[in-house]
Short mmCIF file of C-alpha atoms in Angstrom, two decimals:
data_model
loop_
_atom_site.label_atom_id
_atom_site.label_comp_id
_atom_site.label_asym_id
_atom_site.label_seq_id
_atom_site.Cartn_x
_atom_site.Cartn_y
_atom_site.Cartn_z
CA MET N 15 63.41 96.01 105.17
CA ILE N 16 64.28 99.68 105.59
CA SER N 17 65.25 100.51 109.03
CA ARG N 18 67.11 103.38 110.33
CA GLU N 19 70.17 101.30 110.64
CA ASN N 20 69.90 100.49 107.11
CA ILE N 21 69.47 104.09 105.60
CA ARG N 22 72.42 105.15 107.87
CA ARG N 23 74.67 102.30 106.41
CA VAL N 24 73.71 102.96 102.62
CA THR N 25 74.31 106.79 103.26
CA LEU N 26 77.72 106.19 104.49
CA LEU N 27 78.64 103.58 102.03
CA SER N 28 77.21 105.35 98.86
CA PRO N 29 79.89 107.90 98.36
CA SER N 30 82.88 105.33 98.19
CA LEU N 31 80.98 102.70 96.29
CA THR N 32 79.77 105.36 93.77
CA MET N 33 83.42 106.63 93.30
CA LEU N 34 84.58 103.08 92.74
CA PHE N 35 81.71 102.31 90.47
CA VAL N 36 82.35 105.30 88.36
CA MET N 37 86.16 105.18 88.39
CA ILE N 38 86.59 101.62 88.20
CA GLY N 39 83.24 99.48 87.39
CA LEU N 40 82.09 101.71 84.86
CA PRO N 41 85.27 102.01 82.87
CA LEU N 42 85.76 98.09 82.86
CA ALA N 43 82.18 97.69 81.34
CA ILE N 44 83.12 100.23 78.58
CA LEU N 45 86.46 98.39 78.13
CA ALA N 46 84.55 95.25 77.60
CA TRP N 47 82.16 96.81 75.28
CA ILE N 48 84.75 98.39 73.12
CA SER N 49 86.76 95.27 72.80
CA LEU N 50 83.86 94.15 70.56
CA LEU N 51 84.11 97.34 68.45
CA GLN N 52 86.82 98.48 65.81
CA ARG N 53 89.20 101.12 65.60
CA GLY N 54 88.14 104.50 64.48
CA VAL N 55 89.76 106.42 61.55
CA THR N 56 90.31 109.68 63.43
CA SER N 57 89.80 108.73 67.14
CA GLY N 58 90.68 105.47 69.00
CA VAL N 59 87.28 103.98 68.50
CA ASP N 60 84.42 103.69 66.00
CA TRP N 61 81.64 103.57 68.21
CA SER N 62 78.97 102.93 65.42
CA ALA N 63 80.72 99.56 64.50
CA PRO N 64 78.80 96.48 64.87
CA LEU N 65 79.51 94.54 67.70
CA GLY N 66 81.86 91.36 66.90
CA LEU N 67 84.49 89.14 68.49
CA ASP N 68 87.12 90.47 65.42
CA ASN N 69 89.58 91.58 67.99
CA TYR N 70 89.81 88.38 69.74
CA ILE N 71 90.00 86.33 66.60
CA ARG N 72 92.90 88.61 65.73
CA LEU N 73 94.79 87.54 68.70
CA LEU N 74 95.21 84.10 66.97
CA TRP N 75 94.19 84.27 63.44
CA GLU N 76 95.31 86.60 60.79
CA GLU N 77 93.85 87.37 57.22
CA ASP N 78 96.42 87.31 54.51
CA PHE N 79 96.38 89.64 51.68
CA ASP N 80 94.68 87.28 49.44
CA GLY N 81 91.91 86.58 52.04
CA THR N 82 93.31 83.22 53.58
CA ILE N 83 93.12 83.02 57.22
CA PHE N 84 95.97 81.67 58.97
CA PHE N 85 96.83 80.85 62.54
CA HIS N 86 99.87 82.95 64.06
CA THR N 87 101.52 82.82 67.58
CA ARG N 88 102.82 86.64 67.82
CA TYR N 89 100.42 87.56 70.63
CA LEU N 90 100.33 83.87 72.13
CA GLU N 91 103.91 84.00 72.64
CA VAL N 92 103.29 87.27 74.69
CA VAL N 93 100.75 85.86 76.74
CA LEU N 94 102.74 82.49 77.11
CA ARG N 95 105.85 84.53 78.21
CA SER N 96 103.87 86.29 80.87
CA VAL N 97 102.41 83.26 82.26
CA LEU N 98 105.71 81.56 82.56
CA LEU N 99 107.46 84.54 83.92
CA ALA N 100 104.67 85.15 86.47
CA ALA N 101 104.70 81.35 87.27
CA GLY N 102 108.48 81.46 87.51
CA THR N 103 108.59 84.47 89.67
CA THR N 104 106.04 82.87 92.03
CA PHE N 105 107.80 79.44 92.36
CA PHE N 106 111.20 81.26 92.98
CA CYS N 107 109.40 83.69 95.57
CA ILE N 108 108.13 80.52 97.46
CA ILE N 109 111.50 78.86 97.40
CA VAL N 110 113.01 81.81 98.82
CA GLY N 111 110.10 83.25 100.77
CA VAL N 112 109.56 79.99 103.02
CA PRO N 113 112.97 80.02 104.59
CA ALA N 114 113.18 83.88 104.90
CA ALA N 115 109.81 84.07 106.68
CA LEU N 116 110.95 81.03 108.93
CA TRP N 117 114.08 82.93 109.77
CA MET N 118 112.02 85.89 110.69
CA ALA N 119 109.71 84.05 112.82
CA SER N 120 112.54 82.50 114.99
CA LEU N 121 113.91 85.83 115.74
CA PRO N 122 113.59 87.50 119.08
CA LYS N 123 110.55 90.07 119.18
CA ARG N 124 112.60 93.26 118.75
CA GLY N 125 114.71 92.09 115.99
CA ARG N 126 111.63 90.50 114.29
CA ASP N 127 109.57 93.88 114.08
CA VAL N 128 112.70 95.65 112.41
CA ILE N 129 113.16 92.91 109.81
CA VAL N 130 109.25 93.02 109.06
CA LEU N 131 109.59 96.79 108.85
CA LEU N 132 112.38 96.34 106.41
CA ILE N 133 110.55 93.74 104.30
CA THR N 134 107.51 96.03 104.13
CA ILE N 135 109.28 99.30 103.03
CA PRO N 136 110.00 98.38 99.40
CA PHE N 137 106.20 97.80 98.90
CA TRP N 138 105.69 101.42 99.80
CA THR N 139 108.46 102.83 97.54
CA SER N 140 108.00 103.50 93.82
CA LEU N 141 107.89 100.62 91.78
CA LEU N 142 109.58 102.73 88.80
CA VAL N 143 112.39 104.05 90.96
CA ARG N 144 113.10 100.22 92.23
CA ASN N 145 112.98 98.61 88.71
CA TYR N 146 115.36 101.85 87.58
CA ALA N 147 117.83 100.68 90.28
CA TRP N 148 118.21 97.39 88.47
CA LEU N 149 118.28 99.18 85.06
CA ILE N 150 121.47 100.78 86.29
CA ILE N 151 123.03 97.50 87.68
CA LEU N 152 122.41 95.23 84.78
CA ARG N 153 123.64 97.95 82.27
CA ASP N 154 126.73 96.57 80.39
CA ASP N 155 128.74 99.44 82.27
CA GLY N 156 126.96 98.36 85.45
CA SER N 157 127.85 96.80 88.56
CA VAL N 158 126.73 93.15 87.67
CA ASN N 159 128.82 93.23 84.75
CA TRP N 160 131.86 94.98 86.47
CA VAL N 161 131.69 92.03 89.14
CA VAL N 162 131.37 89.14 86.79
CA ASN N 163 134.30 90.62 84.47
CA ALA N 164 136.32 90.79 87.64
CA LEU N 165 135.85 87.23 88.36
CA ILE N 166 135.86 85.74 84.94
CA PRO N 167 137.35 88.14 82.48
CA GLY N 168 135.66 88.01 79.08
CA ASP N 169 132.65 89.83 77.19
CA ASP N 170 130.04 91.91 78.49
CA VAL N 171 127.20 89.80 80.42
CA GLY N 172 124.48 91.53 78.24
CA LEU N 173 121.75 90.79 80.89
CA LEU N 174 119.78 93.54 80.35
CA TYR N 175 116.78 93.35 77.86
CA THR N 176 116.65 89.71 78.28
CA ASN N 177 114.09 87.43 79.97
CA THR N 178 116.51 86.90 82.77
CA ALA N 179 116.60 90.61 83.48
CA VAL N 180 112.67 90.80 83.62
CA PHE N 181 112.64 87.70 86.01
CA ILE N 182 115.13 89.48 88.22
CA GLY N 183 113.07 92.68 88.30
CA LEU N 184 109.76 90.83 88.97
CA VAL N 185 111.14 88.83 91.87
CA TYR N 186 112.74 92.07 93.10
CA SER N 187 109.42 93.90 92.93
CA PHE N 188 106.96 91.30 94.44
CA LEU N 189 109.28 89.01 96.76
CA PRO N 190 107.79 91.01 100.07
CA PHE N 191 104.18 89.84 98.93
CA MET N 192 105.32 86.30 99.42
CA ILE N 193 107.36 86.83 102.59
CA LEU N 194 104.91 88.61 104.57
CA PRO N 195 101.88 86.46 104.36
CA ILE N 196 103.96 83.31 105.06
CA TYR N 197 105.67 85.14 107.88
CA ALA N 198 102.03 86.06 109.15
CA VAL N 199 101.32 82.42 109.49
CA PHE N 200 104.54 81.28 111.24
CA GLU N 201 104.15 84.18 113.72
CA LYS N 202 101.08 82.58 115.11
CA PHE N 203 102.56 79.12 115.08
CA ASP N 204 102.47 77.17 118.30
CA TRP N 205 106.29 75.97 118.35
CA SER N 206 105.67 73.27 120.79
CA LEU N 207 104.41 71.33 117.86
CA LEU N 208 107.65 71.55 116.22
CA GLU N 209 109.40 70.29 119.53
CA ALA N 210 106.83 67.59 119.65
CA ALA N 211 107.91 66.43 116.17
CA TYR N 212 111.45 66.42 117.20
CA ASP N 213 110.62 64.43 120.38
CA LEU N 214 108.87 61.96 118.51
CA GLY N 215 112.03 61.30 116.72
CA ALA N 216 111.66 63.30 113.27
CA GLY N 217 114.86 65.09 112.04
CA ARG N 218 115.04 68.55 110.81
CA ALA N 219 114.13 67.74 107.29
CA ARG N 220 111.12 65.53 108.24
CA ALA N 221 109.81 68.00 110.82
CA PHE N 222 110.06 70.71 108.17
CA ARG N 223 108.24 68.61 105.62
CA LYS N 224 105.70 67.06 107.77
CA VAL N 225 105.01 70.16 110.16
CA MET N 226 106.15 73.47 108.94
CA LEU N 227 105.27 73.35 105.33
CA PRO N 228 101.55 72.11 105.96
CA ILE N 229 101.28 75.08 108.40
CA ALA N 230 102.86 77.40 105.88
CA MET N 231 100.36 76.56 103.07
CA PRO N 232 97.70 79.20 103.79
CA GLY N 233 100.60 81.79 103.71
CA ILE N 234 101.93 80.43 100.60
CA THR N 235 98.59 80.44 98.78
CA ALA N 236 97.96 83.80 99.83
CA GLY N 237 101.54 84.98 98.70
CA ALA N 238 101.26 82.89 95.28
CA MET N 239 98.02 85.22 94.68
CA LEU N 240 99.86 88.23 95.72
CA VAL N 241 102.85 87.62 93.45
CA PHE N 242 101.26 85.99 90.36
CA ILE N 243 98.52 88.61 89.80
CA PRO N 244 100.58 91.64 89.86
CA CYS N 245 103.36 89.67 87.75
CA LEU N 246 100.99 88.81 85.03
CA GLY N 247 99.89 92.31 84.50
CA ALA N 248 103.41 93.84 85.04
CA PHE N 249 104.15 96.70 82.88
CA ILE N 250 106.99 98.85 84.32
CA THR N 251 109.48 95.72 84.77
CA PRO N 252 109.26 94.49 81.15
CA ALA N 253 109.29 98.20 80.01
CA LEU N 254 112.39 99.05 81.77
CA LEU N 255 114.42 95.88 81.86
CA GLY N 256 112.96 94.04 78.86
CA GLY N 257 113.54 94.68 75.13
CA GLY N 258 111.28 94.19 72.09
CA LYS N 259 111.75 90.41 72.48
CA THR N 260 110.48 90.08 76.04
CA LEU N 261 107.18 91.73 75.74
CA MET N 262 104.57 91.14 78.36
CA ILE N 263 100.90 91.48 78.21
CA GLY N 264 101.11 94.84 79.89
CA ASN N 265 103.28 96.23 77.29
CA LEU N 266 101.22 94.82 74.48
CA ILE N 267 98.19 96.67 75.94
CA GLN N 268 100.25 99.97 76.39
CA LEU N 269 101.34 99.76 72.80
CA GLN N 270 97.64 99.44 71.52
CA PHE N 271 96.93 102.65 73.52
CA GLY N 272 100.07 104.45 72.76
CA PRO N 273 101.69 104.23 69.60
CA SER N 274 99.52 101.61 67.67
CA ARG N 275 96.44 103.50 68.69
CA ASN N 276 93.95 100.52 68.14
CA TRP N 277 92.02 100.92 71.43
CA PRO N 278 89.57 98.16 70.82
CA PHE N 279 92.29 95.64 70.28
CA GLY N 280 93.87 96.86 73.32
CA ALA N 281 90.77 96.31 75.16
CA SER N 282 90.34 92.80 74.02
CA ILE N 283 93.80 92.01 75.41
CA SER N 284 92.91 93.73 78.76
CA ILE N 285 89.95 91.37 78.87
CA VAL N 286 92.04 88.46 78.09
CA LEU N 287 94.40 89.43 80.97
CA LEU N 288 91.49 89.72 83.49
CA ALA N 289 90.11 86.26 82.23
CA LEU N 290 93.64 84.71 82.91
CA MET N 291 93.69 86.16 86.43
CA MET N 292 90.11 84.86 87.12
CA LEU N 293 91.32 81.57 85.78
CA PHE N 294 94.27 81.56 88.29
CA LEU N 295 92.13 82.50 91.12
CA MET N 296 89.37 79.86 90.58
CA GLY N 297 92.39 77.37 89.95
CA LEU N 298 93.76 78.29 93.27
CA ALA N 299 90.33 78.21 95.03
CA LEU N 300 89.78 74.71 93.77
CA TRP N 301 93.10 73.61 94.56
CA LYS N 302 92.68 74.71 98.32
CA ASN N 303 89.13 73.03 98.61
CA ARG N 304 90.63 69.83 97.40
CA ARG N 305 93.48 70.21 99.95
CA SER N 306 91.11 70.95 102.79
CA GLN N 307 88.85 67.95 102.08
CA MET E 5 120.35 75.64 120.64
CA ASN E 6 117.29 77.25 119.05
CA LEU E 7 115.00 74.55 118.21
CA ARG E 8 113.19 76.82 116.12
CA ARG E 9 115.95 77.63 113.66
CA MET E 10 116.16 75.60 110.46
CA PRO E 11 119.57 75.34 108.73
CA PHE E 12 120.46 77.95 106.06
CA THR E 13 117.25 80.04 106.87
CA ARG E 14 119.37 82.68 108.43
CA GLU E 15 121.73 82.99 105.43
CA ILE E 16 118.77 83.04 103.07
CA GLY E 17 117.17 85.87 105.31
CA TRP E 18 120.22 88.12 105.18
CA LEU E 19 120.55 87.31 101.54
CA VAL E 20 116.89 88.66 100.94
CA LEU E 21 117.60 91.81 102.86
CA ALA E 22 120.84 92.53 100.78
CA PHE E 23 118.87 91.58 97.50
CA LEU E 24 116.21 94.07 98.61
CA TYR E 25 118.40 96.99 99.57
CA LEU E 26 121.78 96.75 97.82
CA PRO E 27 120.22 97.87 94.49
CA VAL E 28 118.56 100.92 96.00
CA PHE E 29 121.78 101.65 97.84
CA ILE E 30 123.56 101.67 94.60
CA LEU E 31 121.08 104.16 93.24
CA VAL E 32 121.40 106.43 95.90
CA LEU E 33 125.22 106.16 96.01
CA TYR E 34 125.36 107.21 92.26
CA SER E 35 123.12 110.36 92.82
CA PHE E 36 126.06 111.83 94.58
CA ASN E 37 128.55 110.86 92.09
CA GLY E 38 130.36 113.77 90.19
CA ASN E 39 130.48 111.87 86.76
CA ARG E 40 128.04 112.04 84.09
CA THR E 41 128.09 108.42 83.32
CA ALA E 42 125.87 107.28 86.30
CA THR E 43 128.12 103.96 86.46
CA VAL E 44 131.68 104.98 87.18
CA TRP E 45 132.56 106.64 90.32
CA THR E 46 134.69 109.74 90.45
CA GLU E 47 134.12 112.04 93.38
CA PHE E 48 131.18 112.94 95.97
CA SER E 49 129.17 115.78 94.74
CA VAL E 50 125.64 117.05 94.96
CA LYS E 51 125.50 118.73 91.96
CA TRP E 52 122.88 116.66 90.64
CA TYR E 53 120.48 117.62 93.33
CA ALA E 54 121.20 121.25 92.72
CA ARG E 55 120.22 120.62 89.11
CA THR E 56 117.21 118.81 90.07
CA PHE E 57 116.04 121.55 92.18
CA HIS E 58 116.49 124.05 89.41
CA ASN E 59 114.96 122.09 86.55
CA PRO E 60 111.81 123.71 85.81
CA SER E 61 110.09 120.69 84.31
CA ILE E 62 110.87 118.65 87.68
CA GLN E 63 109.55 121.69 89.63
CA VAL E 64 106.30 121.67 87.76
CA ALA E 65 106.01 117.81 87.97
CA ALA E 66 106.71 117.90 91.63
CA TRP E 67 104.13 120.60 92.22
CA ASN E 68 101.34 118.46 90.33
CA SER E 69 102.37 115.50 92.18
CA ILE E 70 101.89 117.12 95.49
CA ILE E 71 98.51 118.88 94.43
CA LEU E 72 97.38 115.27 93.28
CA ALA E 73 98.63 113.43 96.32
CA ILE E 74 96.95 116.02 98.67
CA THR E 75 93.71 116.08 97.00
CA ALA E 76 93.68 112.32 96.25
CA SER E 77 94.55 111.33 99.84
CA PHE E 78 92.10 113.96 101.25
CA GLY E 79 89.21 112.48 99.19
CA SER E 80 89.90 108.88 99.74
CA THR E 81 90.46 109.17 103.35
CA VAL E 82 87.09 110.91 103.88
CA LEU E 83 85.35 108.25 101.55
CA ALA E 84 87.20 105.50 103.43
CA LEU E 85 86.18 106.69 107.02
CA LEU E 86 82.54 106.96 105.98
CA ALA E 87 82.72 103.41 104.65
CA ALA E 88 84.53 102.28 107.62
CA MET E 89 81.88 103.56 109.89
CA ALA E 90 79.33 101.74 107.92
CA ALA E 91 81.04 98.51 107.85
CA ARG E 92 82.02 98.70 111.41
CA HIS E 93 79.32 96.06 112.53
CA PHE E 94 78.66 92.84 110.69
CA PHE E 95 75.67 93.08 108.06
CA LYS E 96 74.51 90.83 105.30
CA GLY E 97 76.73 91.73 102.10
CA ARG E 98 79.77 93.28 104.17
CA SER E 99 82.29 91.07 102.73
CA ALA E 100 80.92 91.90 99.05
CA VAL E 101 81.21 95.56 100.15
CA GLU E 102 84.80 95.36 101.34
CA ALA E 103 85.77 93.25 98.24
CA THR E 104 84.53 96.16 96.23
CA LEU E 105 86.34 98.68 98.41
CA ASN E 106 89.69 96.68 97.74
CA ALA E 107 89.24 96.16 94.03
CA PRO E 108 91.80 98.60 93.17
CA LEU E 109 94.36 96.39 95.16
CA ILE E 110 93.69 93.19 92.79
CA LEU E 111 93.10 94.60 89.41
CA PRO E 112 96.18 94.93 87.31
CA GLU E 113 97.08 98.89 87.30
CA ILE E 114 97.47 98.83 83.40
CA VAL E 115 93.83 97.85 82.99
CA ILE E 116 92.52 100.46 85.36
CA ALA E 117 94.68 102.83 83.77
CA VAL E 118 93.51 102.11 79.98
CA ALA E 119 89.90 101.66 81.44
CA THR E 120 90.00 105.23 82.83
CA LEU E 121 91.48 106.72 79.80
CA ILE E 122 88.44 105.57 77.63
CA LEU E 123 86.26 106.75 80.26
CA VAL E 124 87.53 110.16 80.27
CA VAL E 125 87.80 110.50 76.62
CA SER E 126 84.56 109.09 75.64
CA VAL E 127 82.85 111.34 78.37
CA GLY E 128 84.86 114.18 76.69
CA VAL E 129 86.64 115.46 79.72
CA GLU E 130 90.02 117.01 79.02
CA LEU E 131 93.08 114.89 79.99
CA GLY E 132 94.94 116.58 82.67
CA LEU E 133 94.73 117.13 86.75
CA MET E 134 91.19 117.24 86.49
CA SER E 135 90.59 113.82 85.21
CA MET E 136 93.68 112.50 87.38
CA ILE E 137 92.27 113.52 90.52
CA PRO E 138 89.16 111.39 90.54
CA ALA E 139 91.14 108.44 89.13
CA HIS E 140 93.76 108.86 91.94
CA VAL E 141 91.07 108.96 94.74
CA ALA E 142 89.29 105.83 93.46
CA PHE E 143 92.60 104.18 93.42
CA CYS E 144 93.86 105.20 96.89
CA ILE E 145 90.54 104.18 98.73
CA PRO E 146 91.72 100.73 99.80
CA PHE E 147 95.12 101.93 101.10
CA ALA E 148 93.15 104.61 103.25
CA TYR E 149 90.45 102.09 104.34
CA LEU E 150 92.42 99.28 105.73
CA PRO E 151 94.20 101.10 108.61
CA ILE E 152 90.87 102.94 109.60
CA ARG E 153 89.25 99.68 109.52
CA ALA E 154 91.98 97.99 111.57
CA ARG E 155 91.46 100.95 113.98
CA ILE E 156 87.60 100.78 114.29
CA GLN E 157 87.38 96.98 114.39
CA GLY E 158 89.22 97.03 117.73
CA MET E 159 87.49 99.97 119.20
CA ASP E 160 85.44 99.58 122.36
CA ALA E 161 81.78 100.97 121.65
CA GLY E 162 81.56 101.96 125.47
CA MET E 163 82.65 105.31 125.14
CA GLU E 164 80.25 106.20 122.59
CA GLU E 165 77.35 104.29 124.51
CA ALA E 166 78.31 106.65 127.33
CA ALA E 167 78.21 109.77 125.27
CA MET E 168 74.48 108.83 124.06
CA ASP E 169 73.48 108.13 127.55
CA LEU E 170 74.43 111.63 128.16
CA TYR E 171 72.32 113.04 125.56
CA CYS E 172 74.88 113.36 122.89
CA ASN E 173 73.34 113.20 119.45
CA ARG E 174 74.74 110.98 116.76
CA PHE E 175 76.60 113.92 115.15
CA SER E 176 78.45 115.18 118.05
CA THR E 177 79.36 111.57 119.28
CA PHE E 178 80.97 111.14 116.26
CA ARG E 179 82.80 114.51 116.24
CA ARG E 180 83.70 114.43 120.03
CA VAL E 181 84.06 110.67 120.90
CA THR E 182 84.35 108.32 117.64
CA LEU E 183 86.62 110.72 115.62
CA PRO E 184 89.25 111.47 118.28
CA LEU E 185 89.39 107.65 119.12
CA LEU E 186 89.88 107.06 115.27
CA TRP E 187 92.39 109.86 114.56
CA PRO E 188 95.55 107.76 114.61
CA GLY E 189 93.82 105.40 112.03
CA VAL E 190 92.68 108.14 109.82
CA LEU E 191 96.16 109.79 109.79
CA ALA E 192 97.84 106.39 108.99
CA GLY E 193 95.35 106.03 106.18
CA PHE E 194 95.76 109.50 105.03
CA THR E 195 99.67 109.04 104.77
CA LEU E 196 99.43 105.81 103.15
CA ALA E 197 96.96 107.18 100.54
CA PHE E 198 99.33 110.00 100.00
CA VAL E 199 102.43 107.77 99.30
CA THR E 200 100.36 105.55 96.88
CA SER E 201 99.08 108.55 95.00
CA LEU E 202 102.59 109.96 95.12
CA ASP E 203 104.03 106.80 93.43
CA LEU E 204 101.12 106.01 91.14
CA PHE E 205 102.52 105.97 87.86
CA LEU E 206 100.38 104.19 84.98
CA VAL E 207 97.03 106.02 86.04
CA SER E 208 98.90 109.39 85.57
CA PHE E 209 100.91 108.24 82.50
CA PHE E 210 97.76 107.54 80.42
CA LEU E 211 95.62 110.54 81.90
CA ALA E 212 98.40 113.27 81.99
CA GLY E 213 97.77 116.15 79.53
CA PRO E 214 100.24 118.72 78.59
CA GLY E 215 101.60 120.38 81.48
CA SER E 216 100.08 117.86 84.13
CA THR E 217 103.16 115.57 84.05
CA THR E 218 103.84 114.05 87.60
CA LEU E 219 107.25 112.98 89.17
CA PRO E 220 106.96 109.25 88.07
CA VAL E 221 105.69 110.19 84.63
CA TYR E 222 108.69 112.56 84.25
CA ILE E 223 111.13 109.70 85.80
CA TYR E 224 109.81 107.36 83.23
CA SER E 225 110.14 109.59 80.21
CA ALA E 226 113.68 110.80 81.31
CA ILE E 227 114.57 106.95 81.69
CA LYS E 228 113.34 106.45 78.16
CA ALA E 229 115.50 109.36 76.80
CA GLY E 230 118.66 107.96 78.63
CA ILE E 231 119.69 107.53 82.26
CA SER E 232 121.47 110.09 84.00
CA PRO E 233 122.54 110.90 87.46
CA GLU E 234 119.83 113.54 87.61
CA ILE E 235 117.41 110.73 87.53
CA ASN E 236 119.27 108.99 90.52
CA ALA E 237 118.95 112.47 92.34
CA ILE E 238 115.30 112.69 91.98
CA SER E 239 114.52 109.04 92.42
CA THR E 240 116.47 109.22 95.95
CA ILE E 241 114.50 112.18 97.00
CA MET E 242 111.19 110.31 96.20
CA LEU E 243 112.48 107.04 98.06
CA VAL E 244 113.28 109.38 101.05
CA VAL E 245 109.86 111.18 101.20
CA SER E 246 108.02 107.73 100.70
CA ILE E 247 110.03 105.87 103.32
CA ALA E 248 109.64 108.99 105.76
CA LEU E 249 105.90 109.05 105.19
CA VAL E 250 105.60 105.36 105.77
CA MET E 251 107.47 105.57 109.12
CA VAL E 252 105.01 108.30 110.21
CA SER E 253 101.86 106.20 109.18
CA PHE E 254 103.24 103.22 111.25
CA ALA E 255 103.80 105.58 114.21
CA PHE E 256 100.33 106.62 113.85
CA GLY E 257 99.22 102.83 113.64
CA ARG E 258 101.07 101.96 116.73
CA MET E 259 99.66 104.72 118.76
CA ARG E 260 97.80 103.55 121.93
CA ARG E 261 94.19 102.66 121.66
#
């Protein structure tokens, strides 16, 4: 049905939706397409190559000089490391985020607003700059090493360029994304429910487990989504704090579009990353559904 | 006794704040260090700031970043304002439209960046500011959209109805009534889009041609070449600008309806 109202709506929406289609939707479609093509001799892509799944097969199988095909884990390791780092970061952020959000919600209004602002600010500052800050701290002549050596004299700690450094950087980058949605739930919480739990003889631990944790659940799942997904596709943190042995999916993609110049292979890794994200979102939705039944 | 308070939550809360701010504090502190090594404190000095301001590559990068941020935030705010006007009242498919508008928030930046690179190269546009601007505009749309949407959803339609009753046409109602009421949301969205564009790294990293380096891209290559207090100085400037703009944006967001 074409009414005046519909025409107006379409007119107002079309500039932004067109922009997003041209600059995001169309590029993603081309990305999916060239993931089925081959690397070109002079340019990034051989547009006339026949479509095939070669790039996806290359992720797990490789052809030897004599033509035998063998399984390798070079890229699987990177994918697994990314998933584990993202899961570990998400888990750690939940452990820290729930008590931190509880504390914020228990503050008087004024102080609470200031703390919320302080937790929000990192989100709006450059991720690159914040990870650079950790690069300085974790270096062998950096503050962490200095403090540790002052307490326990010995060798350099050598944290930089390890999985631990990447983990610290990821937690640092995305912790606010966990705290804020959990806090948003606690802020609206009717605290008399907690008092009721105490009145009915529950101890603090029990009241926390039976009342506060279920209340926090929607915030935790929202936070898990906001932390896990950017972690999985992280580039800056592993690029600055990690080394050659701590590559994540994001670095692998960048390598294909930079030094290796194999765009179709890089495109296939990007599609795998998007597929992993979708899997995670679907799993989360399923889990939420089952809980609410 | 505050019944709301759970044991150890306060300690964890303060630790979180220290964890979030201590590294940034150290970064800023060493930008004022007179020593080259960036990690051993010698004396207070602003010489790295002086060098930063006189470094021609940083000047070019800063200029590019500012041009890009102004055009991208202006473009995305206009698009977001139109979209927010359309999505003001419920219609079938509104949630799908909003999910599309927010797509840049959820998609990994690296994927958006390489996909845009492929588009730009396959269409045959030259890498540089001209290809970075539309990419930044698209990426900034959700950041401009959310504050405007928050404002428009809480707006009372009564004033506009009154204007229409007084024979104001649609356009002048928008210009004289709706827009002034929405203005704080529009300004908040504009500043947030500005900050987002200013800090956007990966998209610029892949699309920057020769001479169109932005500040984040400059900082990244400088770090890769070896850390120096000059990077601390330029990082500090970027932090201060971002934080100041976010404060301004929040102030707009809190303006009385």
